[in-house]
């Protein structure tokens, strides 16, 4: 019996060489410029130059986040934050637990100790509706109010917020407190329209060949944004049913 989990459908993954891993880390942490690999892609994963890029890096002694909407990064290890130094020269790569550099079209993941890396993006080809990738968004939670969450000055947004646990987080996005309003629907019901600060992801699904069961098998980060919830579904506040007004239904 095959014990391997089914592969995500519609997803292309390319393992990086050691030289490519080093190039990614050097671009982002040493030179402070946009990740060239996301711009150029690889032989089987296309690039998309000029798109915004984001950084989430988990280190053994802290976290570094950042945004690169143009040519240069603004990272949380730089002033006025600068609490955790970046994993700079090769001798410090042991501090890395995971580094994610991502944009709307692709994601680079560097694993623990920079021992391996991968780039992932959409794979070409048709899929049945129930296996097509879907875009989702997750609310980045923080305590409401300017005494808890604020956006720092600068051309590239960087926000400091207090998470519900009490931990301080530095996020590479302009901050907006969570709020919601009722929006009347065409059928007489009302949907909750949410606004706040969001992490967007793309879901990839897999199907068990033995049972036909379908489930999410991979998430690829695609961006951060502020404003109205960028993806569906939305739900009727009275019944809990999907309204079908925004996003792809389940």
PDB file of C-alpha atoms in Angstrom:
ATOM      1  CA  UNK A   1       0.000   0.000   0.000  1.00  0.00           C
ATOM      2  CA  UNK A   2       1.301   3.464  -0.909  1.00  0.00           C
ATOM      3  CA  UNK A   3       1.602   5.574   2.258  1.00  0.00           C
ATOM      4  CA  UNK A   4       2.698   8.764   0.487  1.00  0.00           C
ATOM      5  CA  UNK A   5       0.188  11.630   0.675  1.00  0.00           C
ATOM      6  CA  UNK A   6      -1.336  12.730  -2.645  1.00  0.00           C
ATOM      7  CA  UNK A   7       0.429  15.628  -4.359  1.00  0.00           C
ATOM      8  CA  UNK A   8      -1.173  19.090  -4.546  1.00  0.00           C
ATOM      9  CA  UNK A   9      -2.781  19.665  -7.931  1.00  0.00           C
ATOM     10  CA  UNK A  10      -2.032  22.760  -9.976  1.00  0.00           C
ATOM     11  CA  UNK A  11       1.246  23.402  -8.121  1.00  0.00           C
ATOM     12  CA  UNK A  12       4.747  23.541  -9.602  1.00  0.00           C
ATOM     13  CA  UNK A  13       7.655  23.118  -7.158  1.00  0.00           C
ATOM     14  CA  UNK A  14      11.334  23.386  -8.070  1.00  0.00           C
ATOM     15  CA  UNK A  15      14.150  22.501  -5.658  1.00  0.00           C
ATOM     16  CA  UNK A  16      16.852  25.163  -5.586  1.00  0.00           C
ATOM     17  CA  UNK A  17      20.568  24.595  -5.882  1.00  0.00           C
ATOM     18  CA  UNK A  18      22.875  25.670  -3.078  1.00  0.00           C
ATOM     19  CA  UNK A  19      23.990  28.586  -5.228  1.00  0.00           C
ATOM     20  CA  UNK A  20      20.391  29.731  -5.721  1.00  0.00           C
ATOM     21  CA  UNK A  21      19.673  29.516  -1.973  1.00  0.00           C
ATOM     22  CA  UNK A  22      22.743  31.635  -1.284  1.00  0.00           C
ATOM     23  CA  UNK A  23      21.663  34.140  -3.949  1.00  0.00           C
ATOM     24  CA  UNK A  24      18.231  34.554  -2.340  1.00  0.00           C
ATOM     25  CA  UNK A  25      19.638  35.119   1.155  1.00  0.00           C
ATOM     26  CA  UNK A  26      22.333  37.482  -0.119  1.00  0.00           C
ATOM     27  CA  UNK A  27      19.840  39.569  -2.089  1.00  0.00           C
ATOM     28  CA  UNK A  28      17.390  39.901   0.788  1.00  0.00           C
ATOM     29  CA  UNK A  29      19.619  40.118   3.876  1.00  0.00           C
ATOM     30  CA  UNK A  30      23.063  41.289   2.729  1.00  0.00           C
ATOM     31  CA  UNK A  31      22.478  43.541  -0.280  1.00  0.00           C
ATOM     32  CA  UNK A  32      18.958  44.518   0.735  1.00  0.00           C
ATOM     33  CA  UNK A  33      17.643  44.404  -2.810  1.00  0.00           C
ATOM     34  CA  UNK A  34      14.680  42.573  -4.293  1.00  0.00           C
ATOM     35  CA  UNK A  35      14.913  38.812  -4.715  1.00  0.00           C
ATOM     36  CA  UNK A  36      16.095  38.222  -8.271  1.00  0.00           C
ATOM     37  CA  UNK A  37      14.922  34.609  -8.309  1.00  0.00           C
ATOM     38  CA  UNK A  38      11.291  35.694  -7.888  1.00  0.00           C
ATOM     39  CA  UNK A  39      11.796  38.054 -10.829  1.00  0.00           C
ATOM     40  CA  UNK A  40      13.517  35.574 -13.154  1.00  0.00           C
ATOM     41  CA  UNK A  41      12.004  32.273 -12.020  1.00  0.00           C
ATOM     42  CA  UNK A  42      13.590  28.946 -12.945  1.00  0.00           C
ATOM     43  CA  UNK A  43      13.291  26.678 -15.950  1.00  0.00           C
ATOM     44  CA  UNK A  44       9.917  25.274 -14.896  1.00  0.00           C
ATOM     45  CA  UNK A  45       8.645  28.071 -12.613  1.00  0.00           C
ATOM     46  CA  UNK A  46       8.131  31.382 -14.446  1.00  0.00           C
ATOM     47  CA  UNK A  47       9.218  34.679 -12.949  1.00  0.00           C
ATOM     48  CA  UNK A  48       7.280  37.922 -12.752  1.00  0.00           C
ATOM     49  CA  UNK A  49       9.566  40.969 -12.539  1.00  0.00           C
ATOM     50  CA  UNK A  50       8.482  44.138 -10.810  1.00  0.00           C
ATOM     51  CA  UNK A  51       5.809  42.620  -8.562  1.00  0.00           C
ATOM     52  CA  UNK A  52       5.851  43.452  -4.808  1.00  0.00           C
ATOM     53  CA  UNK A  53       7.699  41.059  -2.511  1.00  0.00           C
ATOM     54  CA  UNK A  54       7.375  40.241   1.190  1.00  0.00           C
ATOM     55  CA  UNK A  55       9.570  38.493   3.753  1.00  0.00           C
ATOM     56  CA  UNK A  56       8.778  36.314   6.773  1.00  0.00           C
ATOM     57  CA  UNK A  57      11.894  34.837   8.382  1.00  0.00           C
ATOM     58  CA  UNK A  58      11.791  32.685  11.518  1.00  0.00           C
ATOM     59  CA  UNK A  59      15.161  32.551  13.255  1.00  0.00           C
ATOM     60  CA  UNK A  60      16.278  30.694  16.325  1.00  0.00           C
ATOM     61  CA  UNK A  61      16.518  33.984  18.212  1.00  0.00           C
ATOM     62  CA  UNK A  62      13.642  35.974  16.734  1.00  0.00           C
ATOM     63  CA  UNK A  63      11.785  36.980  13.595  1.00  0.00           C
ATOM     64  CA  UNK A  64      12.579  39.295  10.687  1.00  0.00           C
ATOM     65  CA  UNK A  65       9.850  40.606   8.387  1.00  0.00           C
ATOM     66  CA  UNK A  66      10.012  42.957   5.439  1.00  0.00           C
ATOM     67  CA  UNK A  67       8.474  44.372   2.286  1.00  0.00           C
ATOM     68  CA  UNK A  68       9.957  45.270  -1.086  1.00  0.00           C
ATOM     69  CA  UNK A  69       7.453  47.030  -3.352  1.00  0.00           C
ATOM     70  CA  UNK A  70      10.262  48.379  -5.541  1.00  0.00           C
ATOM     71  CA  UNK A  71      14.003  47.893  -5.692  1.00  0.00           C
ATOM     72  CA  UNK A  72      14.990  47.856  -1.995  1.00  0.00           C
ATOM     73  CA  UNK A  73      13.826  46.040   1.131  1.00  0.00           C
ATOM     74  CA  UNK A  74      12.567  47.618   4.309  1.00  0.00           C
ATOM     75  CA  UNK A  75      13.072  45.047   7.054  1.00  0.00           C
ATOM     76  CA  UNK A  76      12.208  44.873  10.732  1.00  0.00           C
ATOM     77  CA  UNK A  77      15.873  44.380  11.703  1.00  0.00           C
ATOM     78  CA  UNK A  78      16.651  47.902  10.470  1.00  0.00           C
ATOM     79  CA  UNK A  79      16.144  51.135  12.472  1.00  0.00           C
ATOM     80  CA  UNK A  80      13.952  52.166  14.204  1.00  0.00           C
ATOM     81  CA  UNK A  81      13.150  48.553  15.215  1.00  0.00           C
ATOM     82  CA  UNK A  82      16.348  46.561  14.796  1.00  0.00           C
ATOM     83  CA  UNK A  83      15.811  44.078  17.624  1.00  0.00           C
ATOM     84  CA  UNK A  84      17.050  40.937  15.843  1.00  0.00           C
ATOM     85  CA  UNK A  85      20.040  40.988  13.472  1.00  0.00           C
ATOM     86  CA  UNK A  86      19.553  39.333  10.077  1.00  0.00           C
ATOM     87  CA  UNK A  87      21.291  36.079   9.128  1.00  0.00           C
ATOM     88  CA  UNK A  88      24.041  37.794   7.160  1.00  0.00           C
ATOM     89  CA  UNK A  89      27.222  35.984   6.115  1.00  0.00           C
ATOM     90  CA  UNK A  90      27.243  32.247   5.477  1.00  0.00           C
ATOM     91  CA  UNK A  91      28.597  31.569   8.967  1.00  0.00           C
ATOM     92  CA  UNK A  92      25.300  32.762  10.495  1.00  0.00           C
ATOM     93  CA  UNK A  93      22.957  30.636   8.402  1.00  0.00           C
ATOM     94  CA  UNK A  94      22.589  28.165  11.283  1.00  0.00           C
ATOM     95  CA  UNK A  95      20.186  30.681  12.883  1.00  0.00           C
ATOM     96  CA  UNK A  96      17.599  30.117  10.143  1.00  0.00           C
ATOM     97  CA  UNK A  97      14.546  28.008  10.936  1.00  0.00           C
ATOM     98  CA  UNK A  98      12.564  29.063   7.865  1.00  0.00           C
ATOM     99  CA  UNK A  99      12.688  31.954   5.403  1.00  0.00           C
ATOM    100  CA  UNK A 100       9.750  32.759   3.118  1.00  0.00           C
ATOM    101  CA  UNK A 101      10.181  35.320   0.340  1.00  0.00           C
ATOM    102  CA  UNK A 102       6.987  35.656  -1.642  1.00  0.00           C
ATOM    103  CA  UNK A 103       4.938  37.673  -4.077  1.00  0.00           C
ATOM    104  CA  UNK A 104       1.575  37.314  -5.800  1.00  0.00           C
ATOM    105  CA  UNK A 105       2.896  34.806  -8.355  1.00  0.00           C
ATOM    106  CA  UNK A 106       5.486  32.660  -6.525  1.00  0.00           C
ATOM    107  CA  UNK A 107       7.090  31.816  -3.180  1.00  0.00           C
ATOM    108  CA  UNK A 108      10.640  30.885  -2.199  1.00  0.00           C
ATOM    109  CA  UNK A 109      11.073  28.798   0.937  1.00  0.00           C
ATOM    110  CA  UNK A 110      14.481  28.248   2.537  1.00  0.00           C
ATOM    111  CA  UNK A 111      14.576  25.527   5.165  1.00  0.00           C
ATOM    112  CA  UNK A 112      16.378  25.122   8.472  1.00  0.00           C
ATOM    113  CA  UNK A 113      20.017  26.134   8.434  1.00  0.00           C
ATOM    114  CA  UNK A 114      19.640  27.133   4.769  1.00  0.00           C
ATOM    115  CA  UNK A 115      20.243  23.483   3.928  1.00  0.00           C
ATOM    116  CA  UNK A 116      17.636  23.415   1.164  1.00  0.00           C
ATOM    117  CA  UNK A 117      15.249  25.684  -0.700  1.00  0.00           C
ATOM    118  CA  UNK A 118      12.292  25.533  -3.072  1.00  0.00           C
ATOM    119  CA  UNK A 119      10.347  27.864  -5.337  1.00  0.00           C
ATOM    120  CA  UNK A 120       6.644  27.227  -5.956  1.00  0.00           C
ATOM    121  CA  UNK A 121       3.999  28.699  -8.246  1.00  0.00           C
ATOM    122  CA  UNK A 122       0.923  27.742 -10.260  1.00  0.00           C
ATOM    123  CA  UNK A 123       1.367  24.864 -12.698  1.00  0.00           C
ATOM    124  CA  UNK A 124      -0.223  25.181 -16.143  1.00  0.00           C
ATOM    125  CA  UNK A 125      -3.024  22.911 -17.260  1.00  0.00           C
ATOM    126  CA  UNK A 126      -6.765  22.447 -16.667  1.00  0.00           C
ATOM    127  CA  UNK A 127      -8.194  21.027 -13.445  1.00  0.00           C
ATOM    128  CA  UNK A 128     -11.697  20.045 -12.343  1.00  0.00           C
ATOM    129  CA  UNK A 129     -13.457  22.793 -10.402  1.00  0.00           C
ATOM    130  CA  UNK A 130     -13.090  21.049  -7.041  1.00  0.00           C
ATOM    131  CA  UNK A 131      -9.294  20.802  -7.395  1.00  0.00           C
ATOM    132  CA  UNK A 132      -8.545  24.296  -8.670  1.00  0.00           C
ATOM    133  CA  UNK A 133      -6.347  26.530  -6.477  1.00  0.00           C
ATOM    134  CA  UNK A 134      -8.285  29.084  -4.435  1.00  0.00           C
ATOM    135  CA  UNK A 135      -7.288  32.431  -2.981  1.00  0.00           C
ATOM    136  CA  UNK A 136      -7.949  32.981   0.719  1.00  0.00           C
ATOM    137  CA  UNK A 137      -7.172  35.686   3.270  1.00  0.00           C
ATOM    138  CA  UNK A 138      -6.450  35.519   6.992  1.00  0.00           C
ATOM    139  CA  UNK A 139      -6.953  38.366   9.438  1.00  0.00           C
ATOM    140  CA  UNK A 140      -3.787  39.538  11.200  1.00  0.00           C
ATOM    141  CA  UNK A 141      -5.058  40.127  14.705  1.00  0.00           C
ATOM    142  CA  UNK A 142      -3.943  42.884  17.019  1.00  0.00           C
ATOM    143  CA  UNK A 143      -5.471  45.004  19.747  1.00  0.00           C
ATOM    144  CA  UNK A 144      -7.429  47.902  18.285  1.00  0.00           C
ATOM    145  CA  UNK A 145      -6.377  51.450  19.011  1.00  0.00           C
ATOM    146  CA  UNK A 146      -3.336  53.641  18.284  1.00  0.00           C
ATOM    147  CA  UNK A 147      -1.833  52.864  21.689  1.00  0.00           C
ATOM    148  CA  UNK A 148      -1.429  49.230  20.583  1.00  0.00           C
ATOM    149  CA  UNK A 149      -0.971  49.280  16.802  1.00  0.00           C
ATOM    150  CA  UNK A 150       0.599  51.886  14.542  1.00  0.00           C
ATOM    151  CA  UNK A 151       2.277  52.274  11.155  1.00  0.00           C
ATOM    152  CA  UNK A 152       5.824  53.632  11.196  1.00  0.00           C
ATOM    153  CA  UNK A 153       6.855  56.529   8.995  1.00  0.00           C
ATOM    154  CA  UNK A 154       8.571  55.760   5.704  1.00  0.00           C
ATOM    155  CA  UNK A 155       7.902  55.119   2.035  1.00  0.00           C
ATOM    156  CA  UNK A 156       7.523  51.362   2.592  1.00  0.00           C
ATOM    157  CA  UNK A 157       4.869  50.487   5.215  1.00  0.00           C
ATOM    158  CA  UNK A 158       5.973  48.754   8.407  1.00  0.00           C
ATOM    159  CA  UNK A 159       3.557  48.340  11.314  1.00  0.00           C
ATOM    160  CA  UNK A 160       4.092  47.581  14.993  1.00  0.00           C
ATOM    161  CA  UNK A 161       1.172  45.914  16.736  1.00  0.00           C
ATOM    162  CA  UNK A 162       0.374  44.128  19.973  1.00  0.00           C
ATOM    163  CA  UNK A 163      -1.013  40.643  19.349  1.00  0.00           C
ATOM    164  CA  UNK A 164      -3.876  39.256  21.489  1.00  0.00           C
ATOM    165  CA  UNK A 165      -1.290  37.165  23.375  1.00  0.00           C
ATOM    166  CA  UNK A 166       0.523  40.367  24.364  1.00  0.00           C
ATOM    167  CA  UNK A 167       3.494  39.711  22.082  1.00  0.00           C
ATOM    168  CA  UNK A 168       4.689  42.579  19.913  1.00  0.00           C
ATOM    169  CA  UNK A 169       4.736  41.923  16.172  1.00  0.00           C
ATOM    170  CA  UNK A 170       6.332  43.903  13.353  1.00  0.00           C
ATOM    171  CA  UNK A 171       4.424  43.440  10.103  1.00  0.00           C
ATOM    172  CA  UNK A 172       5.438  44.584   6.598  1.00  0.00           C
ATOM    173  CA  UNK A 173       2.124  46.283   5.840  1.00  0.00           C
ATOM    174  CA  UNK A 174       0.215  49.441   6.702  1.00  0.00           C
ATOM    175  CA  UNK A 175      -1.891  48.644   9.760  1.00  0.00           C
ATOM    176  CA  UNK A 176      -5.687  48.923   9.940  1.00  0.00           C
ATOM    177  CA  UNK A 177      -7.744  47.902  12.979  1.00  0.00           C
ATOM    178  CA  UNK A 178     -10.369  45.233  12.435  1.00  0.00           C
ATOM    179  CA  UNK A 179     -13.928  46.404  11.887  1.00  0.00           C
ATOM    180  CA  UNK A 180     -17.092  45.069  10.316  1.00  0.00           C
ATOM    181  CA  UNK A 181     -20.326  46.370   8.902  1.00  0.00           C
ATOM    182  CA  UNK A 182     -23.544  44.779   7.742  1.00  0.00           C
ATOM    183  CA  UNK A 183     -24.082  44.938   3.999  1.00  0.00           C
ATOM    184  CA  UNK A 184     -27.651  44.247   2.830  1.00  0.00           C
ATOM    185  CA  UNK A 185     -27.924  41.412   0.338  1.00  0.00           C
ATOM    186  CA  UNK A 186     -30.126  41.050  -2.723  1.00  0.00           C
ATOM    187  CA  UNK A 187     -32.241  38.345  -1.054  1.00  0.00           C
ATOM    188  CA  UNK A 188     -33.084  40.438   2.000  1.00  0.00           C
ATOM    189  CA  UNK A 189     -30.334  39.012   4.204  1.00  0.00           C
ATOM    190  CA  UNK A 190     -27.178  40.744   5.366  1.00  0.00           C
ATOM    191  CA  UNK A 191     -23.509  39.819   5.031  1.00  0.00           C
ATOM    192  CA  UNK A 192     -20.737  40.879   7.390  1.00  0.00           C
ATOM    193  CA  UNK A 193     -18.220  42.925   5.408  1.00  0.00           C
ATOM    194  CA  UNK A 194     -14.909  42.803   7.282  1.00  0.00           C
ATOM    195  CA  UNK A 195     -12.035  45.273   7.090  1.00  0.00           C
ATOM    196  CA  UNK A 196      -8.591  45.035   8.630  1.00  0.00           C
ATOM    197  CA  UNK A 197      -5.072  43.822   7.878  1.00  0.00           C
ATOM    198  CA  UNK A 198      -4.770  40.589   5.895  1.00  0.00           C
ATOM    199  CA  UNK A 199      -2.341  37.867   4.906  1.00  0.00           C
ATOM    200  CA  UNK A 200      -3.370  36.402   1.546  1.00  0.00           C
ATOM    201  CA  UNK A 201      -2.634  32.816   0.539  1.00  0.00           C
ATOM    202  CA  UNK A 202      -3.336  30.449  -2.333  1.00  0.00           C
ATOM    203  CA  UNK A 203      -4.664  26.996  -1.461  1.00  0.00           C
ATOM    204  CA  UNK A 204      -3.761  23.907  -3.452  1.00  0.00           C
ATOM    205  CA  UNK A 205      -5.908  20.802  -3.177  1.00  0.00           C
ATOM    206  CA  UNK A 206      -5.207  17.079  -3.469  1.00  0.00           C
ATOM    207  CA  UNK A 207      -7.422  14.054  -4.028  1.00  0.00           C
ATOM    208  CA  UNK A 208      -6.928  10.648  -2.436  1.00  0.00           C
ATOM    209  CA  UNK A 209      -6.934   8.170  -5.337  1.00  0.00           C
ATOM    210  CA  UNK A 210      -8.335   5.374  -3.164  1.00  0.00           C
ATOM    211  CA  UNK A 211     -11.244   7.178  -1.489  1.00  0.00           C
ATOM    212  CA  UNK A 212     -11.764  10.293  -3.616  1.00  0.00           C
ATOM    213  CA  UNK A 213     -11.484  12.478  -0.498  1.00  0.00           C
ATOM    214  CA  UNK A 214     -10.344  16.036  -1.279  1.00  0.00           C
ATOM    215  CA  UNK A 215      -8.492  18.411   1.029  1.00  0.00           C
ATOM    216  CA  UNK A 216      -6.049  21.309   1.166  1.00  0.00           C
ATOM    217  CA  UNK A 217      -2.503  19.993   0.702  1.00  0.00           C
ATOM    218  CA  UNK A 218      -0.393  23.161   0.356  1.00  0.00           C
ATOM    219  CA  UNK A 219      -0.536  26.885   1.100  1.00  0.00           C
ATOM    220  CA  UNK A 220       1.501  29.448  -0.839  1.00  0.00           C
ATOM    221  CA  UNK A 221       1.709  32.953   0.629  1.00  0.00           C
ATOM    222  CA  UNK A 222       0.811  35.662  -1.892  1.00  0.00           C
ATOM    223  CA  UNK A 223       0.879  38.996  -0.053  1.00  0.00           C
ATOM    224  CA  UNK A 224      -0.246  41.335   2.709  1.00  0.00           C
ATOM    225  CA  UNK A 225      -2.790  44.109   2.390  1.00  0.00           C
ATOM    226  CA  UNK A 226      -5.048  46.496   4.252  1.00  0.00           C
ATOM    227  CA  UNK A 227      -8.733  47.194   3.681  1.00  0.00           C
ATOM    228  CA  UNK A 228     -11.843  45.160   2.979  1.00  0.00           C
ATOM    229  CA  UNK A 229     -11.383  41.386   3.125  1.00  0.00           C
ATOM    230  CA  UNK A 230      -9.899  40.667  -0.319  1.00  0.00           C
ATOM    231  CA  UNK A 231     -11.329  37.169  -0.813  1.00  0.00           C
ATOM    232  CA  UNK A 232     -14.520  35.262  -0.147  1.00  0.00           C
ATOM    233  CA  UNK A 233     -16.523  33.541   0.990  1.00  0.00           C
ATOM    234  CA  UNK A 234     -18.885  35.797   2.951  1.00  0.00           C
ATOM    235  CA  UNK A 235     -21.605  34.541   5.263  1.00  0.00           C
ATOM    236  CA  UNK A 236     -25.122  35.647   6.133  1.00  0.00           C
ATOM    237  CA  UNK A 237     -25.087  36.939   9.714  1.00  0.00           C
ATOM    238  CA  UNK A 238     -28.478  35.390  10.433  1.00  0.00           C
ATOM    239  CA  UNK A 239     -28.170  31.899   8.970  1.00  0.00           C
ATOM    240  CA  UNK A 240     -24.419  31.391   8.643  1.00  0.00           C
ATOM    241  CA  UNK A 241     -24.896  30.356   5.007  1.00  0.00           C
ATOM    242  CA  UNK A 242     -22.551  31.523   2.273  1.00  0.00           C
ATOM    243  CA  UNK A 243     -23.975  34.512   0.446  1.00  0.00           C
ATOM    244  CA  UNK A 244     -22.335  33.678  -2.890  1.00  0.00           C
ATOM    245  CA  UNK A 245     -21.723  37.384  -3.475  1.00  0.00           C
ATOM    246  CA  UNK A 246     -17.925  37.298  -3.206  1.00  0.00           C
ATOM    247  CA  UNK A 247     -15.298  34.686  -3.812  1.00  0.00           C
ATOM    248  CA  UNK A 248     -15.382  31.081  -4.919  1.00  0.00           C
ATOM    249  CA  UNK A 249     -17.920  28.907  -3.059  1.00  0.00           C
ATOM    250  CA  UNK A 250     -16.654  25.884  -1.187  1.00  0.00           C
TER     251      UNK A 250
END
